[in-house]
Coordinates of C-alpha atoms in Angstrom, one line a residue:
M1 CA 92.6 111.1 54.4
M2 CA 93.0 107.5 54.7
Q3 CA 90.3 106.2 56.8
E4 CA 88.0 108.5 54.6
N5 CA 89.4 106.7 51.3
N6 CA 89.3 103.2 52.9
K7 CA 85.3 104.9 53.9
A8 CA 84.1 105.7 50.5
E9 CA 86.3 102.3 49.1
K10 CA 83.9 100.6 51.1
A11 CA 80.3 102.3 50.4
Y12 CA 81.2 102.1 46.6
A13 CA 82.9 98.7 47.1
E14 CA 78.7 98.0 47.8
L15 CA 77.3 100.0 45.6
E16 CA 79.2 98.1 42.5
H17 CA 77.9 94.8 44.5
G18 CA 73.8 95.3 44.5
V19 CA 74.1 96.7 40.9
Y20 CA 76.3 94.2 39.6
A21 CA 73.5 92.1 41.1
A22 CA 70.6 93.3 39.6
L23 CA 72.8 93.7 36.3
E24 CA 73.2 89.4 37.1
T25 CA 68.8 89.4 36.2
Y26 CA 68.8 92.8 34.2
S27 CA 66.0 93.3 31.6
N28 CA 62.9 95.9 30.8
V29 CA 61.0 96.7 33.2
H30 CA 57.0 96.6 32.9
R31 CA 57.5 94.1 30.3
G32 CA 57.9 89.9 29.0
S33 CA 57.4 87.9 31.8
G34 CA 60.4 86.0 31.8
H35 CA 62.5 85.3 35.1
N36 CA 64.3 89.0 34.6
S37 CA 61.8 91.2 33.6
V38 CA 59.5 89.9 37.0
V39 CA 63.1 90.7 39.2
T40 CA 63.9 94.0 37.0
T41 CA 60.3 95.6 37.4
H42 CA 60.1 94.7 41.2
L43 CA 63.6 96.5 41.7
Y44 CA 62.8 99.6 39.9
E45 CA 59.7 99.8 41.7
Q46 CA 61.3 98.9 45.0
A47 CA 63.8 102.0 44.6
R48 CA 60.6 104.2 44.4
E49 CA 59.5 102.8 48.3
I50 CA 63.1 103.6 48.9
V51 CA 62.7 107.3 47.9
L52 CA 59.8 107.5 50.0
D53 CA 61.3 105.7 53.0
Y54 CA 64.3 108.4 52.4
L55 CA 62.6 111.3 52.0
G56 CA 60.8 110.8 55.3
I57 CA 57.2 109.9 53.2
S58 CA 55.0 107.8 54.2
D59 CA 51.9 108.6 52.9
N60 CA 50.1 107.2 49.6
K61 CA 49.5 110.6 48.4
F62 CA 52.9 110.9 46.9
L63 CA 54.0 109.4 43.4
V64 CA 58.1 109.0 42.6
I65 CA 58.2 110.6 38.8
F66 CA 61.7 109.1 37.8
C67 CA 63.3 111.8 35.6
T68 CA 66.6 113.8 33.3
P69 CA 67.5 117.0 34.5
A70 CA 66.0 118.4 31.7
R71 CA 63.1 116.5 32.4
A72 CA 62.6 117.2 35.4
S73 CA 62.9 120.8 34.5
A74 CA 59.8 120.5 32.2
M75 CA 58.1 119.5 34.7
V76 CA 58.2 121.3 37.5
L77 CA 57.5 124.3 35.8
Q78 CA 53.6 122.8 35.4
L79 CA 53.6 122.3 39.4
D80 CA 53.1 124.4 42.6
P81 CA 56.8 124.8 44.6
E82 CA 54.7 123.4 47.6
C83 CA 53.4 120.1 46.0
F84 CA 56.6 117.8 45.1
Q85 CA 59.8 117.8 46.4
S86 CA 62.8 115.8 44.7
V87 CA 66.1 114.4 45.3
S88 CA 68.5 113.6 42.5
S89 CA 71.8 111.9 42.1
A90 CA 73.4 115.5 42.1
D91 CA 73.1 116.2 44.9
F92 CA 75.1 112.7 46.4
G93 CA 78.5 113.6 43.7
L94 CA 78.0 110.5 42.0
P95 CA 76.9 110.6 37.7
L96 CA 74.4 108.9 37.2
G97 CA 71.8 111.5 35.7
V98 CA 69.0 110.6 37.7
C99 CA 66.4 113.2 39.7
A100 CA 63.8 111.8 41.5
L101 CA 60.0 113.4 41.9
V102 CA 57.7 113.2 44.3
I103 CA 54.8 114.8 43.6
D104 CA 50.8 115.0 44.8
R105 CA 49.2 112.4 43.0
K106 CA 46.5 114.9 43.0
V107 CA 48.7 117.8 41.1
L108 CA 49.7 115.2 38.3
P109 CA 49.6 117.5 35.2
K110 CA 47.0 116.4 33.1
G111 CA 46.3 115.3 29.4
T112 CA 49.1 114.8 26.6
P113 CA 52.0 114.5 28.6
F114 CA 55.8 117.4 27.6
Q115 CA 57.3 113.4 26.0
T116 CA 55.5 110.8 24.6
G117 CA 57.0 107.1 23.6
G118 CA 57.2 103.8 24.5
G119 CA 55.4 102.9 28.1
T120 CA 52.9 106.7 27.9
T121 CA 49.9 104.8 27.0
R122 CA 47.9 101.8 27.7
L123 CA 46.2 101.6 24.2
I124 CA 46.8 103.5 20.5
S125 CA 45.1 103.6 17.4
R126 CA 45.6 105.5 14.1
E127 CA 43.5 108.1 15.8
W128 CA 43.5 108.3 19.2
V129 CA 45.6 108.0 21.9
L130 CA 44.8 105.9 26.1
W131 CA 47.6 107.3 28.0
A132 CA 48.6 105.1 30.9
D133 CA 48.4 106.4 34.3
A134 CA 51.1 107.4 37.0
P135 CA 54.0 107.2 36.7
D136 CA 54.1 105.1 33.4
R137 CA 53.0 108.2 31.5
F138 CA 56.2 110.6 32.7
E139 CA 58.4 108.4 32.1
A140 CA 58.5 108.3 28.3
G141 CA 60.6 105.2 27.0
T142 CA 63.0 102.7 28.8
P143 CA 63.8 104.6 31.8
A144 CA 67.5 104.4 33.1
I145 CA 66.3 101.1 35.5
I146 CA 70.4 100.3 36.6
N147 CA 70.8 103.7 37.3
V148 CA 67.4 104.7 39.4
I149 CA 68.6 101.1 40.8
A150 CA 72.1 102.3 41.8
F151 CA 70.8 105.7 43.2
A152 CA 67.8 103.6 45.5
R153 CA 71.5 102.1 46.8
T154 CA 73.4 105.2 47.3
L155 CA 70.3 106.4 49.4
Q156 CA 70.9 103.1 51.7
L157 CA 74.3 104.1 51.7
I158 CA 74.9 107.5 52.2
R159 CA 72.9 106.7 55.5
L160 CA 75.1 104.5 56.8
Y161 CA 78.2 106.4 55.3
G162 CA 77.1 109.8 55.4
K163 CA 76.3 112.3 51.8
D164 CA 79.3 113.2 51.0
I165 CA 80.4 109.8 51.0
F166 CA 81.1 109.8 46.9
R167 CA 81.8 113.0 46.5
D168 CA 85.3 114.2 45.7
P169 CA 86.9 109.9 46.5
T170 CA 90.7 110.6 46.8
F171 CA 91.0 107.9 44.2
E172 CA 93.7 107.0 41.8
K173 CA 93.0 109.0 38.9
M174 CA 92.7 106.1 35.1
D175 CA 93.3 107.1 31.5
V176 CA 90.3 107.7 29.7
D177 CA 91.8 105.7 26.7
D178 CA 92.5 102.4 29.5
I179 CA 88.8 103.1 30.5
L180 CA 87.4 103.0 27.2
H181 CA 90.2 101.4 24.3
H182 CA 92.0 98.5 26.9
D183 CA 90.3 95.0 29.0
E184 CA 91.0 91.8 29.6
L185 CA 89.7 90.6 26.0
D186 CA 93.0 93.4 24.1
E187 CA 93.9 90.5 22.4
Y188 CA 91.9 89.1 20.7
S189 CA 89.6 90.6 17.6
G190 CA 86.5 89.1 15.2
R191 CA 85.6 85.7 16.4
E192 CA 88.0 84.5 18.6
L193 CA 86.9 88.3 20.8
L194 CA 82.6 87.4 20.5
S195 CA 83.4 84.3 21.4
K196 CA 85.3 85.4 25.3
L197 CA 83.2 88.0 24.8
K198 CA 80.3 85.8 25.6
Q199 CA 81.6 84.2 28.5
T200 CA 81.6 87.5 30.4
L201 CA 78.0 88.2 29.9
I202 CA 77.3 88.9 33.6
G203 CA 74.4 87.3 34.1
H204 CA 75.5 83.9 32.8
G205 CA 74.5 80.8 33.7
T206 CA 72.2 82.0 36.4
H207 CA 69.4 79.4 37.5
V208 CA 66.4 79.8 38.1
P209 CA 63.3 78.0 38.8
T210 CA 61.2 75.6 35.9
M211 CA 58.8 72.8 36.3
S212 CA 61.8 71.0 35.6
G213 CA 63.9 71.9 38.1
N214 CA 66.5 74.9 38.3
L215 CA 67.4 76.3 34.1
P216 CA 70.0 78.5 32.8
F217 CA 68.0 81.1 31.9
I218 CA 67.3 82.2 28.4
N219 CA 67.1 85.5 27.4
L220 CA 65.0 86.1 23.4
D221 CA 64.0 89.6 24.4
N222 CA 67.2 91.3 23.1
S223 CA 64.7 93.9 21.8
A224 CA 63.6 94.7 24.8
S225 CA 66.5 95.6 26.1
T226 CA 69.9 94.0 26.8
Q227 CA 72.4 92.5 29.6
T228 CA 75.9 93.3 29.6
F229 CA 79.4 92.7 29.6
T230 CA 82.3 93.1 32.5
P231 CA 84.9 94.9 30.3
V232 CA 81.3 97.4 30.3
W233 CA 80.1 96.7 33.4
S234 CA 84.2 98.6 34.0
A235 CA 84.0 100.9 32.5
V236 CA 81.0 101.9 34.2
R237 CA 82.5 102.0 37.5
H238 CA 86.1 103.1 37.0
S239 CA 83.9 106.4 35.4
W240 CA 81.7 106.8 38.3
R241 CA 84.9 107.5 40.3
Q242 CA 87.0 109.5 38.4
P243 CA 87.5 113.0 39.0
E244 CA 85.1 115.9 36.9
A245 CA 87.8 116.7 34.6
T246 CA 88.5 112.9 33.8
R247 CA 84.8 112.9 33.7
K248 CA 84.5 115.6 30.6
E249 CA 87.1 113.9 28.7
I250 CA 85.1 110.4 29.1
V251 CA 83.0 112.3 27.4
R252 CA 84.6 113.8 24.7
E253 CA 86.2 110.5 23.6
V254 CA 83.2 108.6 23.3
T255 CA 81.8 111.6 21.4
S256 CA 84.5 111.0 19.2
I257 CA 84.3 107.2 19.2
C258 CA 80.8 107.3 18.3
A259 CA 81.3 109.6 15.1
G260 CA 82.9 106.8 14.7
A261 CA 81.0 104.6 14.5
L262 CA 78.2 105.7 13.1
G263 CA 79.9 107.6 10.3
A264 CA 78.6 110.9 11.1
P265 CA 82.0 112.9 10.9
A266 CA 82.2 116.3 13.9
K267 CA 82.6 118.9 10.9
T268 CA 78.4 117.3 9.5
Y269 CA 76.9 116.4 12.4
D270 CA 76.2 117.4 16.3
L271 CA 76.0 114.5 18.4
V272 CA 73.8 115.2 22.1
F273 CA 73.6 112.9 25.0
T274 CA 70.1 111.9 25.7
S275 CA 68.4 109.3 27.7
N276 CA 67.1 106.8 25.4
A277 CA 65.6 106.9 21.7
T278 CA 62.5 108.5 22.8
E279 CA 64.1 111.7 24.4
A280 CA 65.8 111.3 21.2
I281 CA 63.3 111.4 18.5
N282 CA 61.1 114.3 21.0
L283 CA 64.1 116.3 21.1
A284 CA 63.4 116.3 17.5
A285 CA 60.2 116.7 17.4
R286 CA 60.4 119.5 19.8
S287 CA 62.9 121.0 16.6
L288 CA 60.3 120.4 14.0
G289 CA 57.4 122.0 15.5
R290 CA 58.8 125.3 15.8
A291 CA 60.3 125.5 12.3
T292 CA 60.4 129.2 10.9
D293 CA 58.4 128.8 7.4
V294 CA 56.8 131.8 7.2
G295 CA 52.9 130.5 5.7
T296 CA 53.5 126.3 5.4
E297 CA 52.2 123.4 7.4
P298 CA 54.8 121.0 8.1
V299 CA 54.3 117.1 7.7
V300 CA 55.7 114.1 9.0
I301 CA 54.8 110.8 6.8
N302 CA 56.4 107.7 8.4
T303 CA 54.5 103.7 8.0
I304 CA 52.8 101.2 9.8
L305 CA 55.5 99.9 11.5
E306 CA 56.9 102.2 13.5
H307 CA 57.4 101.7 17.2
S308 CA 55.3 104.5 19.2
S309 CA 58.1 106.2 20.5
N310 CA 58.3 107.2 16.2
D311 CA 54.7 108.1 16.2
L312 CA 53.7 109.8 18.5
P313 CA 56.0 112.4 19.0
W314 CA 55.0 114.0 15.4
R315 CA 51.1 113.5 17.1
F316 CA 51.0 116.6 18.8
I317 CA 53.7 119.5 16.7
P318 CA 51.7 122.6 16.5
H319 CA 49.7 123.0 13.0
G320 CA 51.5 119.8 11.8
S321 CA 50.2 116.5 10.2
L322 CA 50.7 113.1 9.9
I323 CA 51.2 110.4 7.2
R324 CA 51.4 106.7 7.7
L325 CA 52.8 104.1 5.0
E326 CA 51.5 100.9 4.6
A327 CA 53.3 98.4 3.9
D328 CA 53.0 94.8 2.9
E329 CA 53.6 91.3 4.9
D330 CA 56.6 91.1 5.9
G331 CA 57.6 94.5 6.5
F332 CA 58.8 96.2 3.6
I333 CA 57.2 100.5 2.0
D334 CA 56.4 100.8 -1.5
P335 CA 59.3 103.8 -2.1
G336 CA 56.8 104.6 -5.4
V337 CA 54.3 105.5 -2.3
L338 CA 56.2 107.5 -0.7
E339 CA 57.4 109.3 -4.3
K340 CA 53.7 110.0 -4.9
I341 CA 53.4 111.9 -1.7
L342 CA 56.0 113.6 -1.8
V343 CA 55.6 115.0 -5.3
E344 CA 52.0 115.5 -4.6
Y345 CA 52.9 117.2 -1.0
N346 CA 56.3 119.1 -2.3
E347 CA 56.5 119.4 -6.0
K348 CA 52.6 119.8 -7.4
C349 CA 51.5 121.2 -3.7
T350 CA 47.7 119.9 -4.8
H351 CA 47.5 119.7 -0.9
G352 CA 47.9 123.7 -0.4
N353 CA 50.6 124.6 2.0
K354 CA 51.1 121.3 2.7
R355 CA 54.5 120.6 2.6
V356 CA 55.9 117.2 3.9
R357 CA 59.2 118.3 6.1
L358 CA 60.3 115.2 7.2
V359 CA 59.7 111.3 7.3
A360 CA 60.9 109.4 9.8
L361 CA 61.4 105.3 9.8
S362 CA 62.1 102.9 11.9
G363 CA 66.4 101.8 10.8
A364 CA 64.5 98.0 11.4
S365 CA 61.1 96.8 12.8
N366 CA 61.1 95.8 16.2
V367 CA 58.4 93.9 15.6
L368 CA 58.5 91.6 12.2
G369 CA 62.6 92.5 11.9
V370 CA 62.9 93.9 8.9
C371 CA 65.1 96.4 7.4
N372 CA 64.2 98.9 4.4
D373 CA 66.2 100.4 1.9
I374 CA 67.5 103.9 4.0
A375 CA 70.0 104.5 1.0
A376 CA 67.8 104.4 -1.4
L377 CA 64.7 105.4 0.4
S378 CA 66.6 108.6 1.2
R379 CA 67.7 109.5 -2.1
I380 CA 63.8 110.7 -2.8
V381 CA 63.6 112.6 0.3
H382 CA 66.2 114.8 -0.4
R383 CA 64.7 114.9 -3.8
F384 CA 62.2 116.2 -2.4
G385 CA 63.7 119.1 0.3
A386 CA 62.8 117.1 2.8
H387 CA 64.3 115.2 5.6
L388 CA 65.4 111.9 6.9
L389 CA 65.3 110.2 10.4
V390 CA 65.8 107.1 11.4
D391 CA 64.7 105.6 14.8
A392 CA 68.3 103.0 14.5
A393 CA 67.0 101.0 18.3
Q394 CA 66.4 98.1 16.6
L395 CA 69.3 98.0 14.0
I396 CA 72.1 100.0 15.6
A397 CA 73.0 96.9 17.7
H398 CA 72.9 94.0 14.2
R399 CA 73.6 96.4 10.9
K400 CA 76.7 98.7 10.6
V401 CA 75.3 102.5 9.3
S402 CA 77.4 105.2 8.6
M403 CA 75.2 108.1 8.2
E404 CA 77.5 109.9 5.6
D405 CA 77.2 107.3 3.3
L406 CA 73.3 106.8 3.8
G407 CA 71.9 110.5 3.0
I408 CA 70.9 110.6 7.5
D409 CA 69.7 113.4 8.5
Y410 CA 68.0 112.6 12.1
L411 CA 69.7 109.7 14.2
A412 CA 68.4 108.4 17.3
F413 CA 69.0 105.5 19.7
S414 CA 69.1 104.0 22.7
A415 CA 72.8 102.2 24.9
H416 CA 70.0 99.8 26.1
K417 CA 70.0 98.2 23.1
V418 CA 73.1 97.7 22.4
Y419 CA 74.6 96.0 25.3
A420 CA 75.3 99.4 27.8
P421 CA 71.5 99.8 30.1
F422 CA 73.1 102.4 32.1
G423 CA 70.5 105.2 30.8
C424 CA 72.5 106.2 28.5
G425 CA 71.0 107.8 24.2
M426 CA 71.7 109.6 21.6
L427 CA 70.1 112.3 19.3
V428 CA 73.3 112.6 15.9
V429 CA 71.4 115.5 13.6
R430 CA 73.0 117.0 11.0
K431 CA 74.2 120.4 11.5
G432 CA 72.4 123.9 11.5
L433 CA 68.8 122.0 11.8
L434 CA 68.5 121.1 16.1
N435 CA 65.5 124.1 16.4
L436 CA 66.3 125.4 20.3
T437 CA 67.2 128.3 22.1
P438 CA 71.0 127.8 23.1
E439 CA 69.0 127.7 26.4
E440 CA 67.7 124.6 25.6
L441 CA 70.2 123.4 23.8
L442 CA 72.5 123.8 26.7
L443 CA 70.2 121.8 29.9
I444 CA 69.4 119.6 27.1
R445 CA 72.8 118.7 26.6
S446 CA 73.9 119.1 30.4
S447 CA 71.0 116.9 31.4
G448 CA 72.7 114.2 28.5
E449 CA 76.1 114.7 30.1
E450 CA 76.0 114.4 34.1
N451 CA 75.0 109.7 33.2
V452 CA 78.7 109.9 32.1
G453 CA 78.8 105.8 33.5
G454 CA 76.8 105.0 31.1
I455 CA 78.3 107.3 28.4
A456 CA 81.3 105.1 29.4
A457 CA 79.2 102.2 28.7
L458 CA 78.0 103.1 25.0
G459 CA 81.5 104.1 24.6
K460 CA 83.1 100.3 25.5
A461 CA 79.6 98.9 23.8
F462 CA 80.9 100.7 20.6
V463 CA 85.0 99.8 20.8
L464 CA 83.8 96.1 21.0
L465 CA 81.7 95.6 18.4
Q466 CA 83.8 97.2 15.7
R467 CA 86.8 95.2 17.4
I468 CA 84.7 91.7 16.1
G469 CA 83.3 94.1 13.2
M470 CA 79.9 94.1 12.3
D471 CA 79.8 92.2 9.4
L472 CA 80.6 89.0 11.5
I473 CA 77.9 90.1 13.8
R474 CA 75.3 90.0 11.0
E475 CA 76.5 86.8 9.8
E476 CA 76.1 84.9 12.7
E477 CA 72.6 86.6 13.2
Q478 CA 71.6 85.8 10.3
A479 CA 72.8 82.4 11.5
L480 CA 71.0 82.2 14.3
T481 CA 67.5 83.1 12.7
S482 CA 67.7 80.5 9.9
R483 CA 68.6 77.9 12.8
L484 CA 65.5 79.7 15.0
L485 CA 63.1 80.4 11.5
K486 CA 63.9 76.9 10.3
G487 CA 63.0 75.3 13.9
M488 CA 60.2 76.6 14.7
L489 CA 58.4 75.8 11.0
K490 CA 58.7 72.1 12.2
I491 CA 56.0 72.9 14.7
D492 CA 52.3 72.2 14.0
G493 CA 50.1 74.4 14.7
L494 CA 52.6 77.7 15.0
R495 CA 52.0 81.0 12.9
I496 CA 55.3 83.1 12.2
Y497 CA 54.7 86.5 10.9
G498 CA 56.8 88.7 8.1
I499 CA 59.9 86.8 6.1
K500 CA 59.8 83.1 7.6
D501 CA 61.8 81.7 4.5
P502 CA 65.6 82.1 5.2
D503 CA 66.1 81.0 1.3
S504 CA 63.5 83.8 0.8
P505 CA 66.0 87.1 -1.3
R506 CA 64.4 88.7 1.5
F507 CA 66.1 87.2 4.4
G508 CA 69.7 89.0 4.5
N509 CA 67.4 92.5 5.3
K510 CA 66.2 90.7 8.1
L511 CA 67.3 90.5 11.1
G512 CA 66.7 88.3 14.1
V513 CA 63.3 88.8 15.4
V514 CA 60.1 86.3 14.8
L515 CA 56.7 87.3 15.6
F516 CA 54.9 84.7 16.2
S517 CA 51.1 82.8 17.7
L518 CA 50.6 79.8 18.6
K519 CA 46.7 78.2 17.8
G520 CA 44.5 78.3 20.6
I521 CA 46.7 79.6 22.8
M522 CA 47.2 83.7 24.3
A523 CA 50.1 84.9 23.5
D524 CA 50.6 86.7 26.9
R525 CA 49.8 82.5 28.7
M526 CA 52.1 81.1 26.3
A527 CA 54.8 84.0 27.1
K528 CA 54.5 82.0 30.6
E529 CA 54.3 79.5 29.6
L530 CA 57.9 78.6 28.1
A531 CA 58.5 80.6 31.5
V532 CA 57.8 78.9 33.8
R533 CA 58.5 75.2 31.8
G534 CA 62.1 76.4 30.5
G535 CA 63.2 79.7 32.0
I536 CA 63.1 81.3 28.4
G537 CA 62.5 85.3 28.7
V538 CA 60.4 86.9 25.5
R539 CA 58.1 89.4 25.3
A540 CA 54.3 89.5 23.9
G541 CA 51.6 91.8 23.4
C542 CA 51.8 94.7 21.4
L543 CA 55.8 96.0 21.6
C544 CA 54.9 99.6 21.4
A545 CA 53.9 98.7 18.0
H546 CA 49.8 99.0 18.6
I547 CA 48.7 100.2 14.8
L548 CA 50.9 97.1 13.4
I549 CA 50.0 94.4 15.8
K550 CA 46.5 95.0 15.5
H551 CA 47.4 95.9 11.5
L552 CA 48.6 92.0 11.5
L553 CA 45.8 90.4 13.8
N554 CA 43.3 92.4 11.1
F555 CA 41.9 94.1 14.0
K556 CA 38.2 95.3 12.2
P557 CA 37.4 99.1 12.8
F558 CA 34.9 97.7 15.4
F559 CA 36.9 95.6 17.2
E560 CA 39.0 98.3 17.4
K561 CA 35.9 100.6 19.2
V562 CA 35.1 97.5 21.4
Q563 CA 38.4 96.8 22.8
R564 CA 39.1 100.5 23.7
L565 CA 35.7 100.0 25.8
I566 CA 37.0 97.3 27.6
V567 CA 39.7 98.7 28.8
I568 CA 38.2 101.7 29.8
L569 CA 36.1 99.6 31.6
F570 CA 38.3 96.9 32.9
P571 CA 42.4 97.6 32.8
M572 CA 43.4 94.7 34.3
I573 CA 42.4 92.5 31.0
N574 CA 45.1 90.7 29.0
L575 CA 44.5 91.9 25.4
P576 CA 45.3 89.9 22.6
G577 CA 48.7 90.5 20.8
L578 CA 51.2 88.3 19.5
A579 CA 54.7 86.7 21.1
R580 CA 57.8 87.7 20.2
V581 CA 61.4 86.3 20.4
S582 CA 64.8 88.4 19.5
L583 CA 68.1 87.3 19.6
G584 CA 71.6 88.9 20.4
L585 CA 74.9 89.3 20.9
P586 CA 74.8 86.3 23.0
T587 CA 72.2 83.6 21.8
S588 CA 74.2 80.6 21.6
E589 CA 72.7 77.7 19.0
K590 CA 72.2 75.8 21.8
D591 CA 70.1 78.5 23.0
V592 CA 67.7 78.5 19.9
D593 CA 67.5 74.4 20.3
E594 CA 66.0 74.7 24.0
F595 CA 62.9 77.6 22.9
I596 CA 62.3 75.6 20.0
R597 CA 62.6 72.4 22.4
V598 CA 60.3 74.0 25.1
L599 CA 57.5 75.6 22.1
A600 CA 56.5 72.6 20.9
E601 CA 56.3 70.8 24.1
I602 CA 53.5 73.4 24.4
A603 CA 52.2 72.7 21.1
R604 CA 52.0 69.8 21.8
K605 CA 50.5 69.3 25.7
P606 CA 47.5 71.4 26.0
V607 CA 48.4 74.5 28.4
K608 CA 45.9 73.6 31.1
T609 CA 48.0 70.6 32.4
A610 CA 50.6 71.7 33.1
D611 CA 49.4 72.5 37.0
N612 CA 49.2 68.8 37.4
P613 CA 51.5 67.6 39.6
H614 CA 54.5 64.8 39.0
T615 CA 53.9 65.6 34.7
P616 CA 56.2 64.0 33.1
T617 CA 58.7 66.5 30.8
D618 CA 60.5 65.8 27.3
K619 CA 62.9 65.1 29.2
G620 CA 61.9 62.1 31.3
T621 CA 62.1 64.4 34.2
I622 CA 59.0 64.8 36.8
S623 CA 57.8 68.4 36.2
I624 CA 57.6 70.0 38.9
P625 CA 53.7 71.8 39.1
K626 CA 53.2 75.4 38.2
K627 CA 52.2 77.0 41.4
V628 CA 55.3 75.8 43.5
V629 CA 57.6 76.7 40.4
E630 CA 55.0 80.8 40.5
Q631 CA 56.3 80.4 44.4
Q632 CA 59.7 80.1 43.8
M633 CA 60.2 82.7 41.6
K634 CA 58.7 84.9 43.9
D635 CA 61.0 83.5 46.6
F636 CA 63.6 84.4 43.9
T637 CA 62.3 87.9 42.8
Q638 CA 62.5 88.2 46.9
A639 CA 65.9 86.9 47.1
T640 CA 68.0 89.3 44.4
A641 CA 66.3 91.7 45.6
L642 CA 67.7 91.8 49.0
K643 CA 71.1 91.0 47.2
V644 CA 70.4 93.9 45.6
Y645 CA 68.9 96.4 48.5
F646 CA 71.4 95.1 51.5
Q647 CA 69.5 96.1 54.7
F648 CA 71.6 97.2 57.4

């Protein structure tokens, strides 16, 4: 038994070593232009290759799709059993909540995916959708990136140690309170805890190749996803090693933590763990689509501000329709317009049997960073008998949320936006509103709760945020946002969209998200320049909010049709978009100042000269040619992959 425990300890240590290396350079996949995004995308795609290798499949006609257990169950119902294979983390006793489906490309389901949202499309308009190619089309929302990487590493390790090495290890059982509520920073709170916590950021100080040599990576793409901290990672590690009974205790305790943090008492709300906010909103849409109001057709109201995850699911409700509210140039909607629509549909019934059943709004825009007045809108919504859903993916890590006080009926969010990037999300819903069968709800709950590590990470992140204080977090981020805007406004040729004046009375309703463009430079090119010149990661493109971005760019219907044709005929061409910088808990004044400095340098020096060797930089050093840096970035990616997926 001692020998078996030693083997298990070694296997866990090697698994954790690989995951930690992935966390050091973590970002979202297929998005962003910084080093971390490039590395994480490579690791995620390499995980597909490892699955194929594990199953002994070399035929490129097969495709790997990563799913939750619930999503996998739904997908295989559409497939012939002879056309796919599957392998999951549950097969080996690890609570990752990951299932890999290996499917013949020829039999992939056609038409609208059964879950829609971020990543499932190539291009969106108000009326039509061009779906992405597989596998993206079937991996709605941000996938459980780190868990998938951990799963792939597990497949490698069980070849060495045996398939049962992670099953029922006899490690010492830990108290759930110690896992979730205690850590090496116990003695700190408030501003002091915030300062100490920043120092535990995994990846803090990681150097990346740039034209000025190796520099510390600066993550200014927090709206896409957030890196994590050592106390959160420790909660994940410990939860993986616990017996089944303790894992169930962790789920119960985190449910209680979330209920408290979100002002959603158990007597009033149900809390359902999902894989991300996209899955949570799809659940709400499925439920609404089964409304039993005889003789009426459901209408959903959302806005042009929405992320595609809070737009696409509402388009495909059976016999339903969608109304989008416009917004002003700063991103605020007019409550009077909302009230007028509700009067027409629900009071005067001027649209036949159509009734507004749900208003689905973003708590904060991932593009303009604005927070509309949820409490005021909620009062209007409920006065006319409708319910309110808030997509809180961008809100939850930056502002205090009390569902009961604000009158929110549904709340959806992802843990990877809250410094817990381990594949967990949540739907919080007022009791009695979920129109799902007991069997469906059981499958959904068991699927979400299988990912105990992700649940522990979310719980620990909320504990830390509460100990710091959401009011303090808001104060710190507003100060950094003010500094950012003031610096950007000094750059010639730069245009900022939305609120740009820190002295504006509206500024208090803005998060640390700034959308911008630079005259004469495409957004994607500018983002790449920030990466190669300063080691800075931002996001550029349509930001999964195509309708809003095209509105801000003043796209006319004719140009939209041309754009669609271009995407169909030339899918590799980069389309117009905008650039976004987004702040988070780890962001410092130094990070903001360095971003402004590099952005100003790009504005002063034409991008085309950056390839010239020996170009002096603002710091007076000799610039490394861009082509050399690009090769160094590839080498950096490969070196990280070797650390994560060490081959025996």
